[in-house]
Coordinates of C-alpha atoms in Angstrom, one line a residue:
M1 CA -0.1 -0.3 0.0
R2 CA 1.7 3.0 -0.8
V3 CA 0.4 6.5 0.0
T4 CA 2.0 9.9 -1.4
Y5 CA 1.9 13.3 1.3
E6 CA 2.2 16.3 0.0
L7 CA 4.7 18.9 2.7
P8 CA 3.8 22.4 2.7
K9 CA 6.5 24.3 1.1
K10 CA 9.2 25.4 3.8
R11 CA 12.7 27.2 2.9
G12 CA 14.8 24.1 1.5
S13 CA 11.8 22.0 1.2
R14 CA 10.8 20.3 -1.5
L15 CA 7.7 18.2 -2.5
L16 CA 8.4 14.7 -1.0
N17 CA 7.0 11.1 -1.9
V18 CA 6.4 9.2 1.5
S19 CA 5.9 5.7 0.7
L20 CA 4.1 3.3 3.5
K21 CA 4.5 -0.2 3.6
A22 CA 1.9 -2.0 5.7
R23 CA 4.3 -4.0 7.5
S24 CA 3.4 -6.4 11.1
K25 CA 5.4 -5.1 13.7
R26 CA 8.2 -6.7 15.3
V27 CA 8.9 -7.1 18.9
N28 CA 12.4 -6.7 20.2
R29 CA 13.0 -10.6 21.5
S30 CA 16.0 -12.5 21.7
F31 CA 16.1 -16.2 21.0
M32 CA 15.7 -18.0 23.6
G33 CA 13.2 -15.0 24.5
T34 CA 10.9 -16.5 21.8
F35 CA 11.9 -20.0 22.6
S36 CA 10.8 -19.5 26.0
L37 CA 7.6 -17.9 25.2
F38 CA 6.8 -20.8 22.9
A39 CA 7.6 -23.2 25.2
L40 CA 5.4 -21.5 28.0
L41 CA 2.7 -21.5 25.1
A42 CA 3.0 -25.2 24.8
V43 CA 3.1 -26.1 28.1
F44 CA -0.5 -24.5 28.8
G45 CA -1.7 -25.5 25.6
A46 CA -0.9 -29.2 26.4
F47 CA -2.1 -28.8 29.9
M48 CA -5.8 -27.3 28.3
A49 CA -6.1 -30.4 25.9
L50 CA -5.4 -33.1 28.7
P51 CA -9.7 -33.5 29.0
L52 CA -10.1 -34.2 25.2
V53 CA -7.1 -36.7 24.9
Y54 CA -8.8 -38.5 28.3
A55 CA -12.1 -38.9 26.9
I56 CA -10.9 -39.9 23.5
N57 CA -8.8 -42.5 25.4
N58 CA -11.5 -43.8 27.7
A59 CA -13.6 -44.4 24.4
F60 CA -11.1 -47.0 23.6
K61 CA -10.6 -48.7 26.5
P62 CA -11.9 -51.6 27.9
L63 CA -14.1 -51.9 31.0
D64 CA -11.6 -52.8 33.4
E65 CA -9.5 -49.9 32.3
I66 CA -12.2 -47.4 32.5
F67 CA -12.7 -48.2 36.1
L68 CA -8.6 -49.0 36.8
F69 CA -7.5 -46.6 40.0
P70 CA -5.8 -44.5 39.7
P71 CA -6.4 -43.9 36.2
T72 CA -4.5 -43.8 33.3
L73 CA -4.9 -41.1 30.8
F74 CA -3.4 -43.3 27.7
V75 CA -4.9 -46.8 26.9
R76 CA -2.7 -49.6 26.7
N77 CA -5.4 -52.6 25.4
P78 CA -7.0 -50.1 23.0
T79 CA -10.5 -52.0 21.7
W80 CA -13.6 -50.8 19.7
N81 CA -15.6 -53.2 22.0
N82 CA -17.3 -49.8 22.8
F83 CA -18.6 -48.6 19.7
S84 CA -19.9 -51.9 18.9
D85 CA -21.8 -51.8 22.2
L86 CA -22.7 -48.3 21.6
I87 CA -24.7 -49.7 17.9
N88 CA -26.4 -52.5 20.1
L89 CA -27.7 -50.2 22.2
L90 CA -28.6 -47.7 19.8
G91 CA -30.8 -50.3 17.9
Q92 CA -32.7 -51.9 20.6
S93 CA -34.1 -48.3 21.6
W94 CA -37.9 -48.0 21.0
V95 CA -37.5 -45.0 19.4
P96 CA -35.4 -45.0 16.7
F97 CA -31.9 -43.2 17.4
S98 CA -32.4 -41.3 13.2
R99 CA -35.0 -39.5 15.3
Y100 CA -33.2 -38.2 18.1
I101 CA -30.9 -36.4 15.3
F102 CA -33.2 -35.6 13.4
N103 CA -34.7 -33.6 16.9
T104 CA -31.3 -32.2 17.7
V105 CA -30.9 -31.0 13.6
F106 CA -34.3 -29.0 13.7
I107 CA -33.5 -27.6 16.7
T108 CA -29.8 -26.6 16.4
G109 CA -30.3 -25.4 12.6
I110 CA -33.8 -23.4 13.3
G111 CA -32.4 -21.9 16.6
I112 CA -29.2 -20.5 14.8
V113 CA -30.9 -19.2 11.9
G114 CA -33.5 -17.2 13.8
H115 CA -31.2 -15.6 16.5
V116 CA -28.6 -14.7 13.5
I117 CA -31.7 -12.9 12.0
F118 CA -32.9 -11.3 15.1
A119 CA -30.1 -10.7 16.7
S120 CA -28.6 -8.9 13.4
A121 CA -31.5 -7.0 12.9
A122 CA -31.9 -5.6 16.4
A123 CA -28.0 -4.9 16.5
Y124 CA -28.3 -2.7 13.1
P125 CA -30.4 0.0 14.9
L126 CA -28.8 0.0 18.1
A127 CA -25.3 0.2 16.1
K128 CA -26.0 2.9 13.3
H129 CA -29.5 4.8 14.2
K130 CA -30.1 7.2 16.4
F131 CA -33.6 7.3 18.5
P132 CA -34.8 7.7 22.4
G133 CA -34.1 5.0 24.6
K134 CA -30.8 3.3 22.9
V135 CA -28.2 3.7 25.0
F136 CA -30.5 2.4 27.8
L137 CA -31.8 -0.5 25.3
F138 CA -28.0 -1.5 25.3
Q139 CA -27.9 -0.8 28.7
V140 CA -30.6 -4.0 29.3
V141 CA -28.7 -5.9 26.8
V142 CA -25.7 -5.7 28.8
L143 CA -27.0 -6.2 31.9
S144 CA -28.8 -9.2 30.8
L145 CA -25.3 -11.2 30.5
M146 CA -24.4 -11.3 34.3
F147 CA -27.7 -14.0 34.2
T148 CA -27.0 -17.9 33.8
P149 CA -29.9 -19.8 32.7
V150 CA -30.5 -21.4 35.8
V151 CA -31.8 -17.7 36.8
T152 CA -33.7 -17.5 33.7
A153 CA -35.1 -20.5 33.6
T154 CA -38.4 -20.0 35.6
P155 CA -39.3 -16.9 33.8
N156 CA -38.9 -19.1 30.6
Y157 CA -40.9 -21.7 31.8
M158 CA -43.6 -19.6 33.2
I159 CA -43.6 -17.6 29.7
L160 CA -43.8 -20.6 27.5
S161 CA -46.2 -22.0 29.4
W162 CA -48.6 -19.2 28.4
L163 CA -47.7 -19.5 25.2
G164 CA -49.0 -23.3 25.1
L165 CA -45.4 -24.4 24.1
I166 CA -44.3 -26.8 26.6
D167 CA -43.3 -30.2 25.0
T168 CA -42.7 -28.8 21.6
Y169 CA -39.2 -27.9 19.6
W170 CA -40.2 -24.0 20.2
A171 CA -40.0 -24.5 23.8
V172 CA -36.3 -25.0 23.0
I173 CA -36.3 -22.7 20.1
I174 CA -37.6 -19.3 21.0
P175 CA -35.4 -19.0 24.3
A176 CA -32.3 -19.5 21.7
F177 CA -33.9 -16.4 19.5
G178 CA -33.1 -14.1 22.3
Y179 CA -29.3 -15.1 23.1
S180 CA -28.1 -11.6 24.6
L181 CA -24.3 -12.4 23.6
G182 CA -25.2 -12.9 20.2
L183 CA -27.2 -8.8 19.9
Y184 CA -24.4 -7.4 21.8
L185 CA -21.5 -9.3 19.5
M186 CA -22.9 -8.1 16.4
K187 CA -23.7 -4.2 17.9
Q188 CA -20.2 -3.9 18.7
F189 CA -19.4 -5.3 15.3
M190 CA -21.4 -3.5 13.3
E191 CA -20.3 -0.5 14.4
Q192 CA -16.8 -0.8 12.8
I193 CA -18.4 -0.3 9.4
P194 CA -18.0 3.2 8.6
D195 CA -21.0 5.4 7.9
A196 CA -19.2 6.7 5.1
L197 CA -20.3 3.5 2.9
L198 CA -24.0 3.3 4.4
E199 CA -24.5 6.9 4.0
A200 CA -23.1 6.2 0.2
A201 CA -25.6 3.1 -0.3
K202 CA -28.4 6.0 0.8
I203 CA -27.2 8.7 -2.0
D204 CA -28.1 5.8 -4.4
G205 CA -31.0 5.0 -3.0
A206 CA -31.1 2.1 -1.7
S207 CA -33.3 1.2 1.2
E208 CA -32.7 0.2 4.4
Y209 CA -33.5 -3.7 4.2
R210 CA -30.8 -3.1 0.9
I211 CA -28.6 -2.0 2.9
F212 CA -28.8 -4.1 5.7
W213 CA -28.8 -7.5 3.4
S214 CA -26.4 -6.5 1.0
I215 CA -23.9 -3.7 2.5
V216 CA -24.1 -4.6 7.1
M217 CA -24.3 -8.6 6.5
P218 CA -21.7 -9.3 4.8
N219 CA -19.0 -6.6 6.3
V220 CA -20.4 -8.5 9.2
K221 CA -19.5 -12.4 8.2
P222 CA -17.1 -12.8 11.2
A223 CA -19.8 -11.6 13.6
W224 CA -22.5 -14.3 12.7
L225 CA -20.1 -17.3 11.9
T226 CA -18.8 -17.1 15.9
L227 CA -22.6 -16.7 16.6
I228 CA -23.3 -20.0 14.7
I229 CA -20.4 -21.5 16.7
L230 CA -21.3 -20.4 19.8
L231 CA -25.0 -21.5 19.7
F232 CA -24.5 -24.4 18.3
Q233 CA -22.6 -25.6 21.4
I234 CA -25.3 -24.6 23.1
L235 CA -27.9 -26.1 20.9
W236 CA -26.5 -29.3 19.7
G237 CA -25.9 -30.4 24.1
T238 CA -29.5 -29.6 25.0
D239 CA -31.6 -32.2 26.4
G240 CA -34.9 -30.4 27.0
N241 CA -34.8 -31.0 30.0
G242 CA -37.7 -29.3 32.1
F243 CA -39.3 -27.6 28.7
I244 CA -40.0 -31.3 26.5
Y245 CA -41.0 -34.6 28.2
S246 CA -42.3 -36.3 24.8
E247 CA -39.7 -39.5 24.1
Q248 CA -40.2 -38.5 20.2
L249 CA -39.1 -34.8 21.0
K250 CA -35.9 -36.0 22.5
T251 CA -32.4 -34.8 21.9
L252 CA -29.1 -36.6 21.2
H253 CA -27.7 -35.4 24.8
Y254 CA -31.2 -37.0 26.7
A255 CA -30.5 -39.8 24.6
S256 CA -26.4 -40.4 25.7
N257 CA -27.2 -39.7 29.2
Q258 CA -29.5 -42.3 29.3
I259 CA -27.2 -44.6 27.8
I260 CA -24.5 -43.9 30.6
L261 CA -26.8 -44.0 33.2
G262 CA -27.9 -47.4 32.3
G263 CA -25.1 -48.8 35.0
I264 CA -21.3 -50.0 35.1
S265 CA -22.1 -52.2 31.7
R266 CA -22.7 -49.7 29.8
A267 CA -19.8 -47.1 30.9
G268 CA -17.9 -47.6 27.9
A269 CA -21.0 -47.3 25.5
G270 CA -21.4 -43.9 27.3
A271 CA -17.7 -43.2 26.7
A272 CA -18.1 -43.6 22.9
V273 CA -20.9 -41.9 22.8
A274 CA -19.8 -38.3 24.6
V275 CA -17.0 -38.5 21.7
I276 CA -18.8 -38.6 19.1
L277 CA -21.2 -35.3 20.1
M278 CA -18.2 -33.6 21.0
S279 CA -16.7 -34.2 17.7
V280 CA -19.1 -32.4 15.8
P281 CA -18.4 -29.0 17.2
I282 CA -14.9 -29.3 17.8
V283 CA -14.8 -29.5 13.5
L284 CA -16.7 -26.9 13.3
F285 CA -14.6 -24.8 15.6
L286 CA -11.4 -25.7 13.9
F287 CA -13.2 -24.4 10.0
S288 CA -14.3 -21.4 11.4
Q289 CA -11.8 -20.5 15.0
S290 CA -9.9 -17.6 12.5
R291 CA -13.5 -15.6 12.0
I292 CA -14.0 -16.4 16.3
I293 CA -10.7 -15.1 16.9
E294 CA -11.3 -12.0 14.7
T295 CA -15.1 -11.2 16.1
M296 CA -13.5 -11.2 19.6
A297 CA -10.7 -9.1 19.1
T298 CA -12.8 -6.2 17.4
S299 CA -16.2 -6.4 19.5
G300 CA -14.8 -4.3 22.1
M301 CA -12.9 -1.7 19.6
K302 CA -14.5 1.6 19.2
D303 CA -13.6 3.6 16.3

């Protein structure tokens, strides 16, 4: 990137061309300092990966190793029996396992799409328009981040019961639409879009809906990709406990809990199903981790 600046003429001065190149900032650090930093990060990274490594190894352990004390991190005699036992248990279920998969995918998909649309539509006026009560509304959104799902469980149940949505998919989907962290991230990210870009679109005759869908949403793609990951982890791991009672509407997480609660003999199958369930969010995160880091890095910035 080259930028030319014209300096004012003074005695002995002339027109100067100043070429600026975009460069990454270099930190003045010795080789041992860099090595020590990466070694420290590697230690912390390995420590954080221990639960994942332990869960994967548990899925291939025979029962005698699973209940071995003190427990071992790595499997000694790997076996596929846990996965074969899991397949047999799923085949004996009076509700087809495909039904649990459909329920989970349906709840997760509709919840994610609805939340991204609602959060983006609500964040756009908060970020780019002025109206009475704007600051107060955003303060309410920030305040709602302090409340855990346990605190809001009773009010949610009362509202959903009044709407007649208990024991339906919507008892889990509708609360996901109001995920306040998503609204906060979208609003903070939309503030980084230059106002001049939106004003130019208005001068060209674009409506607010056209500006929102054709300009704002493509420019905040890292933000709504982050919302997809965050909400996917929540909805993929939900069991609908307290809101869904029909066995036909239960999710994968509920089915996995039933396998784990089956006793000692099902411990291996429970370890196998745990690895299968956690692998989907991990793979999804690996494909979009750069977008998440970008969103988290810019969501708190101001112009």
